Amino acid sequence: MENLFDFHFHLLFKHLITVTKNGGKFKLSENVKTTGLAQFLNDIFGGPFDSQSSPLQVSQSSLRLGVIALLSVEHAFANRVLHVFGADLSGVLPLDKEVFNRTRNGETTYYQEFKKQIAFHLTTAAELNKPPYQIEYLNRTTWATLSPDEVTAKLTAGDKRYFSFSIEGGHNLSDVPIRKTIPSRFPELKLKELQDRSDVDFISINLCHLSHIPEQPLGGFAQGLNKTSQLAFASEDFMPKTGLGLTELGKKVIKQALTHPTKPLLIDVKHMSVYTRLHYYRYREQLAIIDPEVERLPIMTSHTGFTFYTLDDYLQNKRFQSTTGSEGGQPISKVAPENRRIGRTNDLINKGLFGNPWTINLFDEEIVEIMLSNGMMGISLDQRILGASNPAVDSRRDRFFEEEYMARPEWEKMFRDGKLPGATESLFGGIAPSKQERHSMLLCLHLVHAVRVGYSALNWIENTSPWDHLCVGSDFDGLINPINGFDDVLQLSKLRGQLLKYLPQADKFLPFNPDQKALRYKNDGSVDAAFLNDVIDKFLFKNGLRFTVRFLHNWQPVPVEVPF
């Protein structure tokens, strides 16, 4: 089996938040599995509750390198679980009620719960380091004496699997009781505590996650849960309503993350609102003036999709409709972006393919920004992020996509007035997939789009290309709806075949930047097979390997093409 890299997945999260029928914890050798009515509901919601990347599944897969996301359960997820048509069905799920009750009732802090996650991973590390798992957690301090070539050789030799950790959400730094109106004043000091620890190391942190954290606002977040998802988890905190860009508290966390002398963390821009992301790019530039070491730290997003719009076109030509009003006496704003067809299939009912134009996904200018920083974009395998909306009639869409909530100050500045952070001007025929493989085509269209944008906007030196900045970021076991045919980590071995089949088709049919191709072609018009296989190698493993080597060398420059 070929080696694979995953920029964002969860290894033990479901083991931590679920219990067996008898009320005990699932063993590491077991997959979390729903039964009976819970299994029926799990199937309806697209399979989010069963294991997708458990230790057992990983041990049987091709996954060799990756990043494990750690996070504590947010109040919004614990608030109201699986209330369908007024009936509380949460009891049928194998959820650990103690975990959810502690969070719902404010009997703990996010920081306490996060440290429990760390402890669980570390206390099980010895068991996971043995067969059949052979999992080792990466820590820069134990690899510092090895050269890049030696690191690469060790990461690719034998049967070991090497995983880094990330912090998914700045809420994990809050050390005050959840939802008790007590403000968290020094999250940057909690981050420093984590960075100073010798027993654990982190590659990145998301400033925001999926909900409003009133006790610790760090910056605006983007709505990520659609209407279907909110049937499973319901809370007003999933809807952005207030705030504009980075807060002063958020800037302190960013500065601490990027300027730690021995263990800097990257900022993962996933889950930030679009205004907050733009604010971050500019704040990072300011920090780099004060501390030039910041300049070498790349921008990254671990599990994303694309809007298939430039931000300039989206705002200036109003590729959306918006509404304002109030809910519970609070002003609210909603934006419904235009649906944009990006491809097609040969299915008579679901012929059209559309992206997800919600602003949680990246605009073209941001793709360029990340590539310029020598950063990385993990492409999510969540069908909702890639654009699938309705399994039955997904290609029969109205002009506008589902509305997303937008914080009122952000809506006023960007979507009403067209202003950006610190500025008033704008930023910078063939084989069609079957119904079963339509999501594979969506994935390929995302890759082709990013590469075309990169080629069109930037000059590339020899032996570099936009293909160097893309990888898998599945979000498995993150309560997602995986794309068709890839229900869990075991199925990732099929990716190469799907990419070989559909990348050329995506490059042929994607209607944006049509004069700039993502692949290379021979004189007779056929695809250069060697180039195609090379870029697939990069996407599936080599880019992740190189990024991991850079991490273990504390982001010092390493050769563009590491030995493989």
PDB file of N, CA, C and O in Angstrom, residues 171-239:
ATOM      1  N   HIS A 171     -10.992  28.276  21.835  1.00  0.00           N
ATOM      2  CA  HIS A 171     -11.789  28.096  23.053  1.00  0.00           C
ATOM      3  C   HIS A 171     -11.101  27.139  24.018  1.00  0.00           C
ATOM      4  O   HIS A 171     -11.330  27.213  25.231  1.00  0.00           O
ATOM      5  N   ASN A 172     -10.240  26.252  23.493  1.00  0.00           N
ATOM      6  CA  ASN A 172      -9.539  25.301  24.346  1.00  0.00           C
ATOM      7  C   ASN A 172      -8.608  25.979  25.353  1.00  0.00           C
ATOM      8  O   ASN A 172      -8.155  25.340  26.305  1.00  0.00           O
ATOM      9  N   LEU A 173      -8.336  27.264  25.164  1.00  0.00           N
ATOM     10  CA  LEU A 173      -7.442  28.004  26.059  1.00  0.00           C
ATOM     11  C   LEU A 173      -8.192  28.713  27.183  1.00  0.00           C
ATOM     12  O   LEU A 173      -7.564  29.319  28.058  1.00  0.00           O
ATOM     13  N   SER A 174      -9.516  28.648  27.190  1.00  0.00           N
ATOM     14  CA  SER A 174     -10.308  29.356  28.198  1.00  0.00           C
ATOM     15  C   SER A 174     -10.287  28.591  29.515  1.00  0.00           C
ATOM     16  O   SER A 174     -10.686  27.426  29.581  1.00  0.00           O
ATOM     17  N   ASP A 175      -9.861  29.269  30.587  1.00  0.00           N
ATOM     18  CA  ASP A 175      -9.735  28.611  31.886  1.00  0.00           C
ATOM     19  C   ASP A 175     -10.767  29.098  32.897  1.00  0.00           C
ATOM     20  O   ASP A 175     -10.548  29.022  34.108  1.00  0.00           O
ATOM     21  N   VAL A 176     -11.910  29.584  32.412  1.00  0.00           N
ATOM     22  CA  VAL A 176     -12.999  30.009  33.296  1.00  0.00           C
ATOM     23  C   VAL A 176     -14.206  29.107  33.057  1.00  0.00           C
ATOM     24  O   VAL A 176     -14.331  28.505  31.979  1.00  0.00           O
ATOM     25  N   PRO A 177     -15.101  28.959  34.052  1.00  0.00           N
ATOM     26  CA  PRO A 177     -16.270  28.094  33.865  1.00  0.00           C
ATOM     27  C   PRO A 177     -17.057  28.463  32.612  1.00  0.00           C
ATOM     28  O   PRO A 177     -17.259  29.641  32.301  1.00  0.00           O
ATOM     29  N   ILE A 178     -17.489  27.445  31.891  1.00  0.00           N
ATOM     30  CA  ILE A 178     -18.167  27.636  30.608  1.00  0.00           C
ATOM     31  C   ILE A 178     -19.515  28.314  30.805  1.00  0.00           C
ATOM     32  O   ILE A 178     -20.329  27.891  31.632  1.00  0.00           O
ATOM     33  N   ARG A 179     -19.718  29.412  30.088  1.00  0.00           N
ATOM     34  CA  ARG A 179     -20.990  30.142  30.040  1.00  0.00           C
ATOM     35  C   ARG A 179     -21.436  30.641  31.409  1.00  0.00           C
ATOM     36  O   ARG A 179     -22.630  30.676  31.706  1.00  0.00           O
ATOM     37  N   LYS A 180     -20.494  31.081  32.232  1.00  0.00           N
ATOM     38  CA  LYS A 180     -20.833  31.621  33.555  1.00  0.00           C
ATOM     39  C   LYS A 180     -20.553  33.119  33.651  1.00  0.00           C
ATOM     40  O   LYS A 180     -20.450  33.660  34.749  1.00  0.00           O
ATOM     41  N   THR A 181     -20.433  33.774  32.504  1.00  0.00           N
ATOM     42  CA  THR A 181     -20.255  35.237  32.379  1.00  0.00           C
ATOM     43  C   THR A 181     -18.932  35.742  32.966  1.00  0.00           C
ATOM     44  O   THR A 181     -18.745  36.946  33.128  1.00  0.00           O
ATOM     45  N   ILE A 182     -18.028  34.847  33.313  1.00  0.00           N
ATOM     46  CA  ILE A 182     -16.715  35.257  33.806  1.00  0.00           C
ATOM     47  C   ILE A 182     -15.763  35.297  32.612  1.00  0.00           C
ATOM     48  O   ILE A 182     -15.578  34.285  31.930  1.00  0.00           O
ATOM     49  N   PRO A 183     -15.132  36.435  32.333  1.00  0.00           N
ATOM     50  CA  PRO A 183     -14.271  36.509  31.141  1.00  0.00           C
ATOM     51  C   PRO A 183     -12.944  35.799  31.324  1.00  0.00           C
ATOM     52  O   PRO A 183     -12.353  35.807  32.402  1.00  0.00           O
ATOM     53  N   SER A 184     -12.494  35.183  30.263  1.00  0.00           N
ATOM     54  CA  SER A 184     -11.163  34.590  30.212  1.00  0.00           C
ATOM     55  C   SER A 184     -10.198  35.695  29.780  1.00  0.00           C
ATOM     56  O   SER A 184     -10.312  36.225  28.679  1.00  0.00           O
ATOM     57  N   ARG A 185      -9.256  36.029  30.639  1.00  0.00           N
ATOM     58  CA  ARG A 185      -8.442  37.222  30.407  1.00  0.00           C
ATOM     59  C   ARG A 185      -7.076  36.938  29.801  1.00  0.00           C
ATOM     60  O   ARG A 185      -6.488  37.799  29.160  1.00  0.00           O
ATOM     61  N   PHE A 186      -6.535  35.741  29.999  1.00  0.00           N
ATOM     62  CA  PHE A 186      -5.151  35.505  29.581  1.00  0.00           C
ATOM     63  C   PHE A 186      -4.994  34.191  28.811  1.00  0.00           C
ATOM     64  O   PHE A 186      -4.194  33.326  29.186  1.00  0.00           O
ATOM     65  N   PRO A 187      -5.726  34.031  27.697  1.00  0.00           N
ATOM     66  CA  PRO A 187      -5.585  32.782  26.931  1.00  0.00           C
ATOM     67  C   PRO A 187      -4.188  32.595  26.370  1.00  0.00           C
ATOM     68  O   PRO A 187      -3.727  31.464  26.180  1.00  0.00           O
ATOM     69  N   GLU A 188      -3.478  33.684  26.109  1.00  0.00           N
ATOM     70  CA  GLU A 188      -2.127  33.553  25.562  1.00  0.00           C
ATOM     71  C   GLU A 188      -1.186  32.884  26.570  1.00  0.00           C
ATOM     72  O   GLU A 188      -0.231  32.193  26.164  1.00  0.00           O
ATOM     73  N   LEU A 189      -1.455  33.057  27.870  1.00  0.00           N
ATOM     74  CA  LEU A 189      -0.619  32.406  28.878  1.00  0.00           C
ATOM     75  C   LEU A 189      -0.898  30.898  28.915  1.00  0.00           C
ATOM     76  O   LEU A 189       0.014  30.103  29.180  1.00  0.00           O
ATOM     77  N   LYS A 190      -2.148  30.518  28.687  1.00  0.00           N
ATOM     78  CA  LYS A 190      -2.458  29.086  28.606  1.00  0.00           C
ATOM     79  C   LYS A 190      -1.799  28.464  27.382  1.00  0.00           C
ATOM     80  O   LYS A 190      -1.311  27.326  27.429  1.00  0.00           O
ATOM     81  N   LEU A 191      -1.781  29.220  26.295  1.00  0.00           N
ATOM     82  CA  LEU A 191      -1.086  28.722  25.102  1.00  0.00           C
ATOM     83  C   LEU A 191       0.407  28.579  25.387  1.00  0.00           C
ATOM     84  O   LEU A 191       1.029  27.581  24.980  1.00  0.00           O
ATOM     85  N   LYS A 192       0.980  29.538  26.092  1.00  0.00           N
ATOM     86  CA  LYS A 192       2.398  29.443  26.438  1.00  0.00           C
ATOM     87  C   LYS A 192       2.662  28.205  27.305  1.00  0.00           C
ATOM     88  O   LYS A 192       3.685  27.525  27.129  1.00  0.00           O
ATOM     89  N   GLU A 193       1.771  27.899  28.245  1.00  0.00           N
ATOM     90  CA  GLU A 193       1.916  26.692  29.059  1.00  0.00           C
ATOM     91  C   GLU A 193       2.000  25.451  28.177  1.00  0.00           C
ATOM     92  O   GLU A 193       2.825  24.558  28.401  1.00  0.00           O
ATOM     93  N   LEU A 194       1.130  25.407  27.161  1.00  0.00           N
ATOM     94  CA  LEU A 194       1.131  24.259  26.254  1.00  0.00           C
ATOM     95  C   LEU A 194       2.403  24.220  25.425  1.00  0.00           C
ATOM     96  O   LEU A 194       2.982  23.144  25.195  1.00  0.00           O
ATOM     97  N   GLN A 195       2.855  25.374  24.955  1.00  0.00           N
ATOM     98  CA  GLN A 195       4.078  25.414  24.150  1.00  0.00           C
ATOM     99  C   GLN A 195       5.311  25.058  24.976  1.00  0.00           C
ATOM    100  O   GLN A 195       6.270  24.486  24.445  1.00  0.00           O
ATOM    101  N   ASP A 196       5.282  25.385  26.256  1.00  0.00           N
ATOM    102  CA  ASP A 196       6.435  25.125  27.118  1.00  0.00           C
ATOM    103  C   ASP A 196       6.520  23.663  27.584  1.00  0.00           C
ATOM    104  O   ASP A 196       7.556  23.247  28.109  1.00  0.00           O
ATOM    105  N   ARG A 197       5.450  22.905  27.429  1.00  0.00           N
ATOM    106  CA  ARG A 197       5.466  21.513  27.872  1.00  0.00           C
ATOM    107  C   ARG A 197       6.457  20.703  27.048  1.00  0.00           C
ATOM    108  O   ARG A 197       6.574  20.877  25.831  1.00  0.00           O
ATOM    109  N   SER A 198       7.145  19.790  27.708  1.00  0.00           N
ATOM    110  CA  SER A 198       8.111  18.947  27.013  1.00  0.00           C
ATOM    111  C   SER A 198       7.501  17.630  26.540  1.00  0.00           C
ATOM    112  O   SER A 198       8.064  16.971  25.664  1.00  0.00           O
ATOM    113  N   ASP A 199       6.333  17.259  27.111  1.00  0.00           N
ATOM    114  CA  ASP A 199       5.753  15.947  26.800  1.00  0.00           C
ATOM    115  C   ASP A 199       4.789  15.968  25.631  1.00  0.00           C
ATOM    116  O   ASP A 199       4.289  14.920  25.206  1.00  0.00           O
ATOM    117  N   VAL A 200       4.494  17.139  25.093  1.00  0.00           N
ATOM    118  CA  VAL A 200       3.555  17.242  23.973  1.00  0.00           C
ATOM    119  C   VAL A 200       3.957  18.435  23.120  1.00  0.00           C
ATOM    120  O   VAL A 200       4.543  19.405  23.619  1.00  0.00           O
ATOM    121  N   ASP A 201       3.664  18.370  21.837  1.00  0.00           N
ATOM    122  CA  ASP A 201       4.040  19.430  20.907  1.00  0.00           C
ATOM    123  C   ASP A 201       2.898  19.619  19.908  1.00  0.00           C
ATOM    124  O   ASP A 201       2.208  18.655  19.544  1.00  0.00           O
ATOM    125  N   PHE A 202       2.692  20.855  19.483  1.00  0.00           N
ATOM    126  CA  PHE A 202       1.594  21.170  18.572  1.00  0.00           C
ATOM    127  C   PHE A 202       2.122  21.874  17.333  1.00  0.00           C
ATOM    128  O   PHE A 202       2.996  22.727  17.409  1.00  0.00           O
ATOM    129  N   ILE A 203       1.527  21.534  16.201  1.00  0.00           N
ATOM    130  CA  ILE A 203       1.932  22.134  14.933  1.00  0.00           C
ATOM    131  C   ILE A 203       1.151  23.411  14.631  1.00  0.00           C
ATOM    132  O   ILE A 203       1.665  24.319  13.981  1.00  0.00           O
ATOM    133  N   SER A 204      -0.096  23.506  15.133  1.00  0.00           N
ATOM    134  CA  SER A 204      -0.939  24.643  14.758  1.00  0.00           C
ATOM    135  C   SER A 204      -2.086  24.809  15.736  1.00  0.00           C
ATOM    136  O   SER A 204      -2.372  23.932  16.560  1.00  0.00           O
ATOM    137  N   ILE A 205      -2.754  25.954  15.609  1.00  0.00           N
ATOM    138  CA  ILE A 205      -3.960  26.234  16.383  1.00  0.00           C
ATOM    139  C   ILE A 205      -4.947  26.990  15.510  1.00  0.00           C
ATOM    140  O   ILE A 205      -4.565  27.886  14.749  1.00  0.00           O
ATOM    141  N   ASN A 206      -6.219  26.602  15.573  1.00  0.00           N
ATOM    142  CA  ASN A 206      -7.296  27.385  14.969  1.00  0.00           C
ATOM    143  C   ASN A 206      -7.713  28.454  15.958  1.00  0.00           C
ATOM    144  O   ASN A 206      -8.033  28.142  17.111  1.00  0.00           O
ATOM    145  N   LEU A 207      -7.725  29.698  15.544  1.00  0.00           N
ATOM    146  CA  LEU A 207      -8.145  30.760  16.456  1.00  0.00           C
ATOM    147  C   LEU A 207      -9.610  30.578  16.837  1.00  0.00           C
ATOM    148  O   LEU A 207      -9.999  30.824  17.987  1.00  0.00           O
ATOM    149  N   CYS A 208     -10.420  30.158  15.881  1.00  0.00           N
ATOM    150  CA  CYS A 208     -11.855  29.985  16.098  1.00  0.00           C
ATOM    151  C   CYS A 208     -12.249  28.551  15.751  1.00  0.00           C
ATOM    152  O   CYS A 208     -11.517  27.836  15.076  1.00  0.00           O
ATOM    153  N   HIS A 209     -13.439  28.157  16.224  1.00  0.00           N
ATOM    154  CA  HIS A 209     -14.002  26.907  15.762  1.00  0.00           C
ATOM    155  C   HIS A 209     -15.412  27.204  15.279  1.00  0.00           C
ATOM    156  O   HIS A 209     -15.619  28.185  14.552  1.00  0.00           O
ATOM    157  N   LEU A 210     -16.386  26.411  15.655  1.00  0.00           N
ATOM    158  CA  LEU A 210     -17.713  26.473  15.024  1.00  0.00           C
ATOM    159  C   LEU A 210     -18.755  27.283  15.791  1.00  0.00           C
ATOM    160  O   LEU A 210     -19.901  27.324  15.373  1.00  0.00           O
ATOM    161  N   SER A 211     -18.360  27.898  16.915  1.00  0.00           N
ATOM    162  CA  SER A 211     -19.399  28.575  17.699  1.00  0.00           C
ATOM    163  C   SER A 211     -18.849  29.798  18.411  1.00  0.00           C
ATOM    164  O   SER A 211     -17.627  29.954  18.580  1.00  0.00           O
ATOM    165  N   HIS A 212     -19.773  30.630  18.842  1.00  0.00           N
ATOM    166  CA  HIS A 212     -19.451  31.825  19.624  1.00  0.00           C
ATOM    167  C   HIS A 212     -19.095  31.416  21.042  1.00  0.00           C
ATOM    168  O   HIS A 212     -19.809  30.635  21.678  1.00  0.00           O
ATOM    169  N   ILE A 213     -17.969  31.920  21.541  1.00  0.00           N
ATOM    170  CA  ILE A 213     -17.520  31.644  22.909  1.00  0.00           C
ATOM    171  C   ILE A 213     -17.574  32.966  23.667  1.00  0.00           C
ATOM    172  O   ILE A 213     -16.622  33.755  23.643  1.00  0.00           O
ATOM    173  N   PRO A 214     -18.707  33.263  24.342  1.00  0.00           N
ATOM    174  CA  PRO A 214     -18.881  34.601  24.927  1.00  0.00           C
ATOM    175  C   PRO A 214     -17.850  34.954  25.985  1.00  0.00           C
ATOM    176  O   PRO A 214     -17.531  36.129  26.168  1.00  0.00           O
ATOM    177  N   GLU A 215     -17.330  33.938  26.691  1.00  0.00           N
ATOM    178  CA  GLU A 215     -16.353  34.233  27.733  1.00  0.00           C
ATOM    179  C   GLU A 215     -14.962  34.524  27.184  1.00  0.00           C
ATOM    180  O   GLU A 215     -14.086  34.996  27.911  1.00  0.00           O
ATOM    181  N   GLN A 216     -14.747  34.269  25.876  1.00  0.00           N
ATOM    182  CA  GLN A 216     -13.420  34.473  25.312  1.00  0.00           C
ATOM    183  C   GLN A 216     -13.496  34.725  23.808  1.00  0.00           C
ATOM    184  O   GLN A 216     -13.157  33.869  22.999  1.00  0.00           O
ATOM    185  N   PRO A 217     -13.936  35.895  23.381  1.00  0.00           N
ATOM    186  CA  PRO A 217     -13.970  36.193  21.939  1.00  0.00           C
ATOM    187  C   PRO A 217     -12.574  36.535  21.424  1.00  0.00           C
ATOM    188  O   PRO A 217     -11.934  37.469  21.885  1.00  0.00           O
ATOM    189  N   LEU A 218     -12.091  35.728  20.475  1.00  0.00           N
ATOM    190  CA  LEU A 218     -10.765  35.951  19.901  1.00  0.00           C
ATOM    191  C   LEU A 218     -10.834  36.525  18.493  1.00  0.00           C
ATOM    192  O   LEU A 218      -9.885  37.141  18.020  1.00  0.00           O
ATOM    193  N   GLY A 219     -11.948  36.292  17.814  1.00  0.00           N
ATOM    194  CA  GLY A 219     -12.111  36.779  16.447  1.00  0.00           C
ATOM    195  C   GLY A 219     -13.381  36.217  15.854  1.00  0.00           C
ATOM    196  O   GLY A 219     -14.000  35.308  16.414  1.00  0.00           O
ATOM    197  N   GLY A 220     -13.786  36.764  14.729  1.00  0.00           N
ATOM    198  CA  GLY A 220     -15.008  36.303  14.092  1.00  0.00           C
ATOM    199  C   GLY A 220     -14.858  34.918  13.509  1.00  0.00           C
ATOM    200  O   GLY A 220     -13.816  34.571  12.946  1.00  0.00           O
ATOM    201  N   PHE A 221     -15.908  34.098  13.643  1.00  0.00           N
ATOM    202  CA  PHE A 221     -15.896  32.764  13.051  1.00  0.00           C
ATOM    203  C   PHE A 221     -16.937  32.696  11.946  1.00  0.00           C
ATOM    204  O   PHE A 221     -17.861  33.507  11.877  1.00  0.00           O
ATOM    205  N   ALA A 222     -16.779  31.736  11.050  1.00  0.00           N
ATOM    206  CA  ALA A 222     -17.710  31.555   9.939  1.00  0.00           C
ATOM    207  C   ALA A 222     -18.703  30.456  10.279  1.00  0.00           C
ATOM    208  O   ALA A 222     -18.351  29.474  10.926  1.00  0.00           O
ATOM    209  N   GLN A 223     -19.933  30.617   9.829  1.00  0.00           N
ATOM    210  CA  GLN A 223     -20.913  29.554  10.045  1.00  0.00           C
ATOM    211  C   GLN A 223     -20.485  28.316   9.279  1.00  0.00           C
ATOM    212  O   GLN A 223     -20.149  28.368   8.100  1.00  0.00           O
ATOM    213  N   GLY A 224     -20.499  27.174   9.960  1.00  0.00           N
ATOM    214  CA  GLY A 224     -20.076  25.936   9.336  1.00  0.00           C
ATOM    215  C   GLY A 224     -21.146  24.874   9.287  1.00  0.00           C
ATOM    216  O   GLY A 224     -21.093  23.980   8.440  1.00  0.00           O
ATOM    217  N   LEU A 225     -22.128  24.948  10.193  1.00  0.00           N
ATOM    218  CA  LEU A 225     -23.173  23.931  10.244  1.00  0.00           C
ATOM    219  C   LEU A 225     -24.377  24.383   9.428  1.00  0.00           C
ATOM    220  O   LEU A 225     -24.921  25.472   9.642  1.00  0.00           O
ATOM    221  N   ASN A 226     -24.783  23.523   8.485  1.00  0.00           N
ATOM    222  CA  ASN A 226     -25.962  23.844   7.693  1.00  0.00           C
ATOM    223  C   ASN A 226     -27.225  23.385   8.413  1.00  0.00           C
ATOM    224  O   ASN A 226     -27.184  22.897   9.546  1.00  0.00           O
ATOM    225  N   LYS A 227     -28.372  23.523   7.750  1.00  0.00           N
ATOM    226  CA  LYS A 227     -29.644  23.209   8.404  1.00  0.00           C
ATOM    227  C   LYS A 227     -29.729  21.753   8.836  1.00  0.00           C
ATOM    228  O   LYS A 227     -30.230  21.442   9.915  1.00  0.00           O
ATOM    229  N   THR A 228     -29.243  20.860   7.990  1.00  0.00           N
ATOM    230  CA  THR A 228     -29.299  19.434   8.335  1.00  0.00           C
ATOM    231  C   THR A 228     -28.471  19.137   9.571  1.00  0.00           C
ATOM    232  O   THR A 228     -28.900  18.408  10.466  1.00  0.00           O
ATOM    233  N   SER A 229     -27.276  19.701   9.629  1.00  0.00           N
ATOM    234  CA  SER A 229     -26.398  19.467  10.775  1.00  0.00           C
ATOM    235  C   SER A 229     -27.025  19.968  12.067  1.00  0.00           C
ATOM    236  O   SER A 229     -26.827  19.382  13.137  1.00  0.00           O
ATOM    237  N   GLN A 230     -27.785  21.058  11.964  1.00  0.00           N
ATOM    238  CA  GLN A 230     -28.353  21.644  13.167  1.00  0.00           C
ATOM    239  C   GLN A 230     -29.559  20.869  13.689  1.00  0.00           C
ATOM    240  O   GLN A 230     -30.072  21.175  14.762  1.00  0.00           O
ATOM    241  N   LEU A 231     -30.003  19.857  12.949  1.00  0.00           N
ATOM    242  CA  LEU A 231     -30.974  18.930  13.512  1.00  0.00           C
ATOM    243  C   LEU A 231     -30.319  18.053  14.573  1.00  0.00           C
ATOM    244  O   LEU A 231     -30.946  17.658  15.553  1.00  0.00           O
ATOM    245  N   ALA A 232     -29.033  17.745  14.364  1.00  0.00           N
ATOM    246  CA  ALA A 232     -28.303  16.915  15.319  1.00  0.00           C
ATOM    247  C   ALA A 232     -27.821  17.730  16.507  1.00  0.00           C
ATOM    248  O   ALA A 232     -27.878  17.279  17.647  1.00  0.00           O
ATOM    249  N   PHE A 233     -27.330  18.933  16.242  1.00  0.00           N
ATOM    250  CA  PHE A 233     -26.833  19.809  17.305  1.00  0.00           C
ATOM    251  C   PHE A 233     -27.417  21.191  17.081  1.00  0.00           C
ATOM    252  O   PHE A 233     -27.200  21.792  16.028  1.00  0.00           O
ATOM    253  N   ALA A 234     -28.155  21.701  18.055  1.00  0.00           N
ATOM    254  CA  ALA A 234     -28.854  22.973  17.887  1.00  0.00           C
ATOM    255  C   ALA A 234     -28.419  23.980  18.939  1.00  0.00           C
ATOM    256  O   ALA A 234     -28.434  23.688  20.133  1.00  0.00           O
ATOM    257  N   SER A 235     -28.007  25.155  18.480  1.00  0.00           N
ATOM    258  CA  SER A 235     -27.644  26.244  19.383  1.00  0.00           C
ATOM    259  C   SER A 235     -27.550  27.532  18.586  1.00  0.00           C
ATOM    260  O   SER A 235     -27.084  27.537  17.437  1.00  0.00           O
ATOM    261  N   GLU A 236     -27.964  28.630  19.191  1.00  0.00           N
ATOM    262  CA  GLU A 236     -27.811  29.927  18.549  1.00  0.00           C
ATOM    263  C   GLU A 236     -26.340  30.310  18.411  1.00  0.00           C
ATOM    264  O   GLU A 236     -25.990  31.160  17.599  1.00  0.00           O
ATOM    265  N   ASP A 237     -25.495  29.687  19.216  1.00  0.00           N
ATOM    266  CA  ASP A 237     -24.076  30.030  19.182  1.00  0.00           C
ATOM    267  C   ASP A 237     -23.394  29.583  17.901  1.00  0.00           C
ATOM    268  O   ASP A 237     -22.252  29.970  17.638  1.00  0.00           O
ATOM    269  N   PHE A 238     -24.045  28.742  17.092  1.00  0.00           N
ATOM    270  CA  PHE A 238     -23.482  28.351  15.806  1.00  0.00           C
ATOM    271  C   PHE A 238     -23.610  29.473  14.775  1.00  0.00           C
ATOM    272  O   PHE A 238     -22.980  29.410  13.724  1.00  0.00           O
ATOM    273  N   MET A 239     -24.452  30.479  15.050  1.00  0.00           N
ATOM    274  CA  MET A 239     -24.715  31.542  14.093  1.00  0.00           C
ATOM    275  C   MET A 239     -23.938  32.804  14.460  1.00  0.00           C
ATOM    276  O   MET A 239     -24.194  33.404  15.491  1.00  0.00           O
TER     277      MET A 239
END
